CSV table of C-alpha atoms in Angstrom, one decimal:
chain,number,residue,atom,x,y,z
A,1,MET,CA,86.0,121.8,83.6
A,2,LYS,CA,84.8,119.8,86.6
A,3,LYS,CA,87.0,120.0,89.6
A,4,ARG,CA,88.4,116.5,90.6
A,5,LYS,CA,87.8,115.2,94.1
A,6,ILE,CA,91.1,114.8,96.1
A,7,PRO,CA,91.1,111.5,98.0
A,8,LEU,CA,91.7,112.0,101.7
A,9,ARG,CA,93.1,109.6,104.3
A,10,LYS,CA,93.7,109.8,108.0
A,11,SER,CA,97.1,109.6,109.6
A,12,VAL,CA,97.2,106.9,112.3
A,13,VAL,CA,99.7,109.1,114.3
A,14,SER,CA,98.1,112.5,114.4
A,15,GLY,CA,94.5,111.6,113.4
A,16,GLU,CA,94.5,114.4,110.8
A,17,MET,CA,93.1,114.0,107.3
A,18,PHE,CA,95.6,114.6,104.5
A,19,PRO,CA,95.5,114.2,100.7
A,20,LYS,CA,96.5,110.7,99.9
A,21,LYS,CA,99.7,111.8,98.1
A,22,ASP,CA,100.9,113.5,101.3
A,23,LEU,CA,100.9,110.2,103.2
A,24,ILE,CA,102.8,106.9,103.0
A,25,ARG,CA,100.9,103.6,103.3
A,26,ILE,CA,102.3,100.8,105.5
A,27,ALA,CA,100.8,97.5,104.4
A,28,ARG,CA,100.5,94.2,106.4
A,29,SER,CA,99.9,91.1,104.3
A,30,LYS,CA,97.8,88.1,105.3
A,31,GLU,CA,101.1,86.4,106.3
A,32,GLY,CA,101.9,89.2,108.7
A,33,VAL,CA,104.7,90.8,106.6
A,34,VAL,CA,104.8,94.5,107.1
A,35,SER,CA,106.2,96.7,104.3
A,36,ILE,CA,106.3,100.3,103.0
A,37,ASP,CA,103.8,100.6,100.1
A,38,PRO,CA,104.8,103.6,97.9
A,39,THR,CA,102.1,102.8,95.3
A,40,GLY,CA,99.3,102.6,97.9
A,41,LYS,CA,97.9,99.5,96.1
A,42,ALA,CA,99.5,96.5,97.8
A,43,PRO,CA,97.1,93.9,99.1
A,44,GLY,CA,96.4,93.7,102.8
A,45,ARG,CA,95.7,95.9,105.8
A,46,GLY,CA,97.0,99.4,105.5
A,47,ALA,CA,97.8,102.3,107.8
A,48,TYR,CA,98.8,105.8,106.7
A,49,VAL,CA,101.5,108.0,108.1
A,50,ALA,CA,102.2,111.6,107.1
A,51,LEU,CA,105.4,112.4,105.2
A,52,GLU,CA,106.8,114.1,108.2
A,53,PRO,CA,109.9,112.7,110.0
A,54,LYS,CA,108.3,113.9,113.3
A,55,GLU,CA,105.3,111.6,112.7
A,56,ALA,CA,107.4,108.6,111.8
A,57,GLN,CA,109.5,109.2,115.0
A,58,THR,CA,106.3,109.4,117.1
A,59,ALA,CA,105.0,106.2,115.5
A,60,TRP,CA,108.3,104.5,116.5
A,61,ASP,CA,108.4,105.9,120.0
A,62,LYS,CA,104.8,104.9,120.8
A,63,LYS,CA,104.8,101.8,118.7
A,64,ILE,CA,101.5,103.0,117.0
A,65,LEU,CA,101.9,100.8,113.9
A,66,ASP,CA,102.3,97.7,116.1
A,67,ARG,CA,98.8,98.4,117.6
A,68,VAL,CA,97.1,99.5,114.4
A,69,LEU,CA,98.4,96.6,112.2
A,70,GLU,CA,98.2,94.1,115.1
A,71,VAL,CA,101.7,92.7,114.5
A,72,LYS,CA,105.2,93.1,116.2
A,73,ILE,CA,107.3,95.5,114.1
A,74,THR,CA,111.1,95.6,114.4
A,75,ASP,CA,113.2,98.7,115.1
A,76,GLU,CA,114.9,98.1,111.8
A,77,PHE,CA,111.6,98.6,110.0
A,78,TYR,CA,110.9,101.8,111.9
A,79,GLN,CA,114.4,103.1,111.0
A,80,GLU,CA,113.7,102.2,107.4
A,81,LEU,CA,110.4,104.1,107.6
A,82,LEU,CA,112.0,107.1,109.2
A,83,ASP,CA,114.8,107.2,106.5
A,84,TYR,CA,112.2,106.8,103.7
A,85,VAL,CA,109.9,109.6,105.0
A,86,THR,CA,112.9,111.9,105.5
A,87,HIS,CA,114.1,111.2,101.9
A,88,GLN,CA,110.6,111.7,100.4
A,89,LYS,CA,110.1,115.0,102.3
A,90,ALA,CA,113.5,116.3,101.0
A,91,ARG,CA,112.6,115.2,97.4
A,92,LYS,CA,109.2,117.0,97.7
A,93,GLU,CA,110.8,120.2,98.8
A,94,LEU,CA,113.5,120.0,96.2
A,95,PHE,CA,111.1,119.4,93.3
A,96,ALA,CA,108.4,121.8,94.6
A,97,ASN,CA,109.9,124.7,92.6
A,98,GLU,CA,109.3,122.9,89.2
């Protein structure tokens, strides 16, 4: 059987390449609305952050997503992102044994 190619994306925080499933996409619509995109298919400009709470915290501290997506992002959104990343990482570790 032919081996499938794994799509890679670059994290905007660390600059490292990761498999797409190990990242979370943050999408900015044409109207300037920023949202977490768990499917990775929402329309608009996207930026990827690794599923690591440390990376989400660094993005918040340095306001990296503000620069990359060229829009002002609230602290509430960064808190939501940090909570989401922490939750997803915990789920991944919990279900890794199956």
